[in-house]
Short mmCIF file of C-alpha atoms in Angstrom, two decimals:
data_model
loop_
_atom_site.label_atom_id
_atom_site.label_comp_id
_atom_site.label_asym_id
_atom_site.label_seq_id
_atom_site.Cartn_x
_atom_site.Cartn_y
_atom_site.Cartn_z
CA UNK A 13 114.66 97.74 80.90
CA UNK A 14 111.64 95.90 82.29
CA UNK A 15 112.53 93.17 84.78
CA UNK A 16 112.05 89.60 83.56
CA UNK A 17 109.54 88.86 86.33
CA UNK A 18 107.47 91.92 85.45
CA UNK A 19 107.56 91.06 81.75
CA UNK A 20 106.40 87.52 82.48
CA UNK A 21 103.51 88.74 84.66
CA UNK A 22 102.39 91.24 82.03
CA UNK A 23 102.53 88.52 79.37
CA UNK A 24 100.36 86.25 81.54
CA UNK A 25 97.82 89.05 81.97
CA UNK A 26 97.76 89.69 78.24
CA UNK A 27 97.29 86.00 77.45
CA UNK A 28 94.40 85.82 79.92
CA UNK A 29 92.75 88.74 78.11
CA UNK A 30 93.30 87.08 74.73
CA UNK A 31 91.74 83.90 76.13
CA UNK A 32 88.59 85.80 77.01
CA UNK A 33 89.08 87.09 80.54
CA UNK A 34 87.38 90.52 80.62
CA UNK A 35 89.53 93.49 81.50
CA UNK A 36 88.61 95.21 84.74
CA UNK A 37 87.65 98.51 83.15
CA UNK A 38 84.96 96.75 81.07
CA UNK A 39 83.12 95.35 84.08
CA UNK A 40 80.47 96.83 86.39
CA UNK A 41 82.12 98.04 89.59
CA UNK A 42 80.59 95.41 91.87
CA UNK A 43 81.57 92.56 89.54
CA UNK A 44 85.06 93.89 88.93
CA UNK A 45 85.70 94.50 92.60
CA UNK A 46 84.86 90.94 93.59
CA UNK A 47 87.04 89.40 90.89
CA UNK A 48 90.07 91.64 91.40
CA UNK A 49 90.01 91.52 95.19
CA UNK A 50 90.30 87.72 95.04
CA UNK A 51 93.11 87.99 92.47
CA UNK A 52 94.89 90.52 94.68
CA UNK A 53 94.70 88.24 97.70
CA UNK A 54 96.17 85.41 95.63
CA UNK A 55 98.94 87.68 94.29
CA UNK A 56 100.52 88.35 97.66
CA UNK A 57 103.26 86.10 99.03
CA UNK A 58 102.22 83.68 101.74
CA UNK A 59 101.39 85.69 104.88
CA UNK A 60 104.10 85.54 107.55
CA UNK A 61 103.20 84.84 111.15
CA UNK A 62 102.91 87.84 113.46
CA UNK A 63 102.55 87.94 117.23
CA UNK A 64 98.86 88.73 116.86
CA UNK A 65 96.41 90.05 114.28
CA UNK A 66 93.23 91.55 115.74
CA UNK A 67 90.20 92.78 113.81
CA UNK A 68 87.93 95.52 115.10
CA UNK A 69 86.05 98.67 114.19
CA UNK A 70 85.34 102.18 115.40
CA UNK A 71 82.94 104.95 114.50
CA UNK A 72 83.80 107.00 111.42
CA UNK A 73 82.15 109.88 109.58
CA UNK A 74 80.05 107.52 107.46
CA UNK A 75 79.60 104.53 109.75
CA UNK A 76 81.93 101.91 111.18
CA UNK A 77 85.53 101.82 109.96
CA UNK A 78 86.98 98.32 110.13
CA UNK A 79 90.65 97.76 110.91
CA UNK A 80 93.16 94.96 111.43
CA UNK A 81 95.95 95.46 113.94
CA UNK A 82 99.22 93.55 113.52
CA UNK A 83 101.68 93.24 116.38
CA UNK A 84 105.07 92.04 115.12
CA UNK A 85 106.85 88.93 116.25
CA UNK A 86 109.15 89.43 119.22
CA UNK A 87 107.66 92.88 119.79
CA UNK A 88 109.06 95.02 122.55
CA UNK A 89 106.90 95.37 125.65
CA UNK A 90 104.61 98.36 125.93
CA UNK A 91 103.21 100.78 123.35
CA UNK A 92 104.79 100.48 119.92
CA UNK A 93 105.45 102.88 117.07
CA UNK A 94 102.51 102.28 114.76
CA UNK A 95 101.98 102.55 111.02
CA UNK A 96 98.38 103.33 110.01
CA UNK A 97 98.14 101.78 106.55
CA UNK A 98 95.69 102.56 103.75
CA UNK A 99 95.49 99.95 100.98
CA UNK A 100 95.61 100.73 97.28
CA UNK A 101 92.96 100.04 94.66
CA UNK A 102 91.99 103.28 92.96
CA UNK A 103 89.57 104.15 95.79
CA UNK A 104 87.30 101.45 94.29
CA UNK A 105 88.79 98.05 95.13
CA UNK A 106 90.91 96.58 97.93
CA UNK A 107 90.20 95.23 101.40
CA UNK A 108 91.96 94.25 104.59
CA UNK A 109 92.57 90.88 102.94
CA UNK A 110 94.19 92.15 99.74
CA UNK A 111 97.08 93.69 101.70
CA UNK A 112 97.21 91.28 104.63
CA UNK A 113 100.55 89.69 103.77
CA UNK A 114 102.12 93.08 102.98
CA UNK A 115 101.06 94.53 106.33
CA UNK A 116 102.32 91.46 108.19
CA UNK A 117 105.71 91.74 106.53
CA UNK A 118 105.93 95.47 107.21
CA UNK A 119 105.17 94.85 110.88
CA UNK A 120 107.75 92.09 111.34
CA UNK A 121 110.49 93.81 109.35
CA UNK A 122 110.03 97.20 111.04
CA UNK A 123 109.32 95.83 114.52
CA UNK A 124 106.50 98.39 114.57
CA UNK A 125 102.80 97.75 114.86
CA UNK A 126 100.70 98.11 111.71
CA UNK A 127 96.99 99.00 111.67
CA UNK A 128 95.33 98.45 108.30
CA UNK A 129 92.27 100.62 107.59
CA UNK A 130 89.21 99.49 105.61
CA UNK A 131 88.04 102.91 104.42
CA UNK A 132 84.87 103.46 102.38
CA UNK A 133 85.09 102.82 98.64
CA UNK A 134 83.63 104.36 95.50
CA UNK A 135 81.30 104.50 93.65
CA UNK A 136 79.11 103.90 96.69
CA UNK A 137 81.14 106.46 98.64
CA UNK A 138 82.83 108.92 96.25
CA UNK A 139 85.33 111.66 97.00
CA UNK A 140 86.01 112.83 99.64
CA UNK A 141 84.74 109.84 101.68
CA UNK A 142 87.99 107.78 101.50
CA UNK A 143 90.20 110.70 102.57
CA UNK A 144 87.70 111.66 105.27
CA UNK A 145 87.90 108.12 106.63
CA UNK A 146 91.68 108.24 106.43
CA UNK A 147 91.88 111.37 108.56
CA UNK A 148 89.22 110.08 110.98
CA UNK A 149 91.13 106.83 111.45
CA UNK A 150 94.33 108.68 112.27
CA UNK A 151 92.57 110.94 114.76
CA UNK A 152 90.79 108.03 116.46
CA UNK A 153 93.95 105.97 116.88
CA UNK A 154 95.92 109.04 118.05
CA UNK A 155 93.29 109.93 120.63
CA UNK A 156 92.88 106.34 121.83
CA UNK A 157 96.46 105.19 121.43
CA UNK A 158 96.60 103.24 124.69
CA UNK A 159 93.70 100.99 123.67
CA UNK A 160 95.53 100.19 120.42
CA UNK A 161 98.86 99.45 122.09
CA UNK A 162 100.29 102.41 120.17
CA UNK A 163 102.70 105.17 121.13
CA UNK A 164 100.74 108.34 120.35
CA UNK A 165 103.95 110.27 119.68
CA UNK A 166 105.21 107.70 117.17
CA UNK A 167 102.36 107.30 114.72
CA UNK A 168 103.04 106.97 111.00
CA UNK A 169 100.71 106.88 108.02
CA UNK A 170 101.35 105.01 104.80
CA UNK A 171 99.82 103.30 101.85
CA UNK A 172 100.21 102.29 98.24
CA UNK A 173 98.73 104.07 95.21
CA UNK A 174 95.33 105.41 96.32
CA UNK A 175 96.39 104.59 99.88
CA UNK A 176 99.60 106.56 99.42
CA UNK A 177 97.50 109.50 98.25
CA UNK A 178 95.33 109.20 101.37
CA UNK A 179 98.43 109.14 103.59
CA UNK A 180 99.83 112.28 101.94
CA UNK A 181 96.49 114.05 102.29
CA UNK A 182 96.15 113.07 105.96
CA UNK A 183 99.53 114.66 106.68
CA UNK A 184 98.48 117.91 105.00
CA UNK A 185 95.03 117.99 106.61
CA UNK A 186 96.40 117.48 110.10
CA UNK A 187 99.15 120.06 109.61
CA UNK A 188 96.72 122.64 108.25
CA UNK A 189 94.29 122.10 111.13
CA UNK A 190 97.04 122.67 113.69
CA UNK A 191 96.58 119.21 115.23
CA UNK A 192 99.18 116.65 116.19
CA UNK A 193 99.80 114.81 112.95
CA UNK A 194 101.80 111.80 111.85
CA UNK A 195 105.46 111.56 112.75
CA UNK A 196 106.36 109.76 109.51
CA UNK A 197 104.79 109.08 106.10
CA UNK A 198 105.33 106.05 103.86
CA UNK A 199 104.15 106.87 100.32
CA UNK A 200 104.23 103.96 97.89
CA UNK A 201 103.73 105.15 94.28
CA UNK A 202 101.22 107.76 95.47
CA UNK A 203 98.84 109.65 93.18
CA UNK A 204 99.65 113.28 93.97
CA UNK A 205 98.46 115.38 91.03
CA UNK A 206 95.11 114.71 89.40
CA UNK A 207 94.96 118.07 87.63
CA UNK A 208 97.07 117.14 84.62
CA UNK A 209 98.76 114.33 82.68
CA UNK A 210 102.40 113.83 83.63
CA UNK A 211 104.92 112.49 81.14
CA UNK A 212 104.86 109.05 82.78
CA UNK A 213 101.04 108.93 82.66
CA UNK A 214 101.32 109.42 78.91
CA UNK A 215 104.32 107.13 78.33
CA UNK A 216 102.89 104.17 80.26
CA UNK A 217 99.22 104.60 79.42
CA UNK A 218 99.03 101.13 77.86
CA UNK A 219 100.61 97.78 78.53
CA UNK A 220 101.94 98.13 82.07
CA UNK A 221 99.10 96.89 84.31
CA UNK A 222 97.78 100.29 85.42
CA UNK A 223 96.45 101.56 82.09
CA UNK A 224 94.75 104.82 81.17
CA UNK A 225 91.48 102.93 80.67
CA UNK A 226 91.73 101.49 84.17
CA UNK A 227 92.60 104.84 85.73
CA UNK A 228 89.62 106.39 83.95
CA UNK A 229 87.40 103.58 85.31
CA UNK A 230 88.58 104.32 88.85
CA UNK A 231 88.25 108.07 88.33
CA UNK A 232 84.69 107.91 87.04
CA UNK A 233 83.67 106.07 90.20
CA UNK A 234 85.65 108.21 92.61
CA UNK A 235 85.33 111.83 91.50
CA UNK A 236 81.92 113.41 90.86
CA UNK A 237 81.61 115.42 87.65
CA UNK A 238 82.52 119.06 88.12
CA UNK A 239 84.87 118.49 91.06
CA UNK A 240 87.80 120.92 91.24
CA UNK A 241 90.80 118.77 90.37
CA UNK A 242 93.14 121.22 92.08
CA UNK A 243 91.52 120.38 95.44
CA UNK A 244 94.50 119.40 97.58
CA UNK A 245 92.73 116.23 98.68
CA UNK A 246 92.95 115.13 95.02
CA UNK A 247 96.25 116.81 94.19
CA UNK A 248 98.44 117.20 97.31
CA UNK A 249 101.39 118.04 95.05
CA UNK A 250 99.75 121.42 94.39
CA UNK A 251 100.00 122.58 98.01
CA UNK A 252 101.57 126.05 98.15
CA UNK A 253 103.78 125.00 101.04
CA UNK A 254 104.86 121.55 102.23
CA UNK A 255 106.89 122.77 105.19
CA UNK A 256 105.87 121.24 108.47
CA UNK A 257 105.02 117.85 106.96
CA UNK A 258 106.62 114.77 108.54
CA UNK A 259 109.72 112.91 107.33
CA UNK A 260 108.94 110.61 104.44
CA UNK A 261 109.77 107.48 102.52
CA UNK A 262 108.60 107.81 98.91
CA UNK A 263 108.80 104.90 96.47
CA UNK A 264 108.07 104.78 92.74
CA UNK A 265 108.28 102.20 89.96
CA UNK A 266 109.99 102.81 86.64
CA UNK A 267 107.14 101.65 84.39
CA UNK A 268 104.33 103.22 86.41
CA UNK A 269 102.05 106.02 85.13
CA UNK A 270 102.27 107.55 88.63
CA UNK A 271 106.08 107.59 88.68
CA UNK A 272 106.63 111.26 87.85
CA UNK A 273 104.14 112.71 90.32
CA UNK A 274 105.54 110.52 93.10
CA UNK A 275 109.04 111.75 92.31
CA UNK A 276 107.79 115.34 92.11
CA UNK A 277 106.24 115.07 95.57
CA UNK A 278 109.46 113.66 97.01
CA UNK A 279 111.40 116.51 95.39
CA UNK A 280 109.10 119.09 96.96
CA UNK A 281 109.58 117.56 100.40
CA UNK A 282 113.35 117.47 99.94
CA UNK A 283 113.44 121.07 98.69
CA UNK A 284 111.48 122.12 101.80
CA UNK A 285 114.13 120.58 104.03
CA UNK A 286 112.03 117.60 105.11
CA UNK A 287 114.04 114.45 105.71
CA UNK A 288 112.97 112.26 102.81
CA UNK A 289 114.17 108.95 101.43
CA UNK A 290 113.23 108.59 97.77
CA UNK A 291 113.76 105.34 95.89
CA UNK A 292 112.73 104.28 92.38
CA UNK A 293 112.62 100.63 91.36
CA UNK A 294 113.41 101.16 87.67
CA UNK A 295 112.49 97.82 86.10
CA UNK A 296 109.07 97.16 87.53
CA UNK A 297 105.42 98.17 87.40
CA UNK A 298 102.67 99.74 89.45
CA UNK A 299 101.37 97.36 92.10
CA UNK A 300 104.64 95.51 92.61
CA UNK A 301 104.73 96.37 96.33
CA UNK A 302 101.89 93.91 96.93
CA UNK A 303 102.22 91.57 93.91
CA UNK A 304 104.84 89.73 95.93
CA UNK A 305 103.95 86.20 94.88
CA UNK A 306 105.14 87.07 91.38
CA UNK A 307 107.52 90.01 91.80
CA UNK A 308 110.44 89.54 94.17
CA UNK A 309 111.24 93.24 93.86
CA UNK A 310 108.07 93.80 95.88
CA UNK A 311 109.48 91.84 98.81
CA UNK A 312 112.68 93.88 98.60
CA UNK A 313 110.66 97.09 98.55
CA UNK A 314 108.57 95.97 101.55
CA UNK A 315 111.78 95.40 103.49
CA UNK A 316 113.34 98.70 102.44
CA UNK A 317 110.24 100.69 103.43
CA UNK A 318 110.09 98.88 106.76
CA UNK A 319 113.81 99.46 107.42
CA UNK A 320 113.54 103.22 106.81
CA UNK A 321 110.56 103.50 109.17
CA UNK A 322 112.27 101.36 111.79
CA UNK A 323 115.36 103.59 111.64
CA UNK A 324 113.20 106.70 111.96
CA UNK A 325 111.59 105.34 115.13
CA UNK A 326 114.81 103.86 116.51
CA UNK A 327 113.58 100.30 116.34
#
């Protein structure tokens, strides 16, 4: 059964549409991005105080990659375990601001540092630009860990939705290249199989925030026509072998089109003997991890994800 809070939020969204607010998938990308990014900022709970939040940038494959580094309150002295976080938004929307409160909470609750990455977005920068930036960000922070106050041996990657997909891809890319990769992955309702329609994509195609129309709007911007949808950077679930990937926390939502492929990815990790914590929040919707002003389950999920990562790193 859908949680009362989720039902109320969906009803408010539907009323806004009935009152004339255009749906995102009907808007030009630039117009839609501006409107939804502001809504996303306003939909997070009030941002908690952290010890410090520092903005910066470094060179990436397509220009400067901006970041925001959060050091938690009462942080231990010296280099910290660090979560490199990629925001959600269908590879089209989202900024450092839209996930600011979420990253602050993850930092404080885990006692780990969080570095949020402002990767390139589509349609201006289609596939594979976002995943390329994701891998480049990990490599840069790994290779310059001291300047980031990070422990190079205790680097994690994570993200929600599109960001969760980037995190999963980064783990596979680094493993396959034989480089030092992440020590932990936090995958929040990740998109893991773009080659077919799962049962949950069909069942929740309408009426639960992330609709089929909206996913198609994102997809048209992100993936050039003719792209091989079995490319592992689009469908990491299709990897022949997931052995050698890092321990994971995988979270899904019960009324989310991406639920089944997130669960399938967790199952593959578990079957391969990789230490994996899988949790499904049955009564809520896609996006709840950051819609924390309206959905208290999101705050609970933030804390659970942070606790699992903290335990992994002994914090």
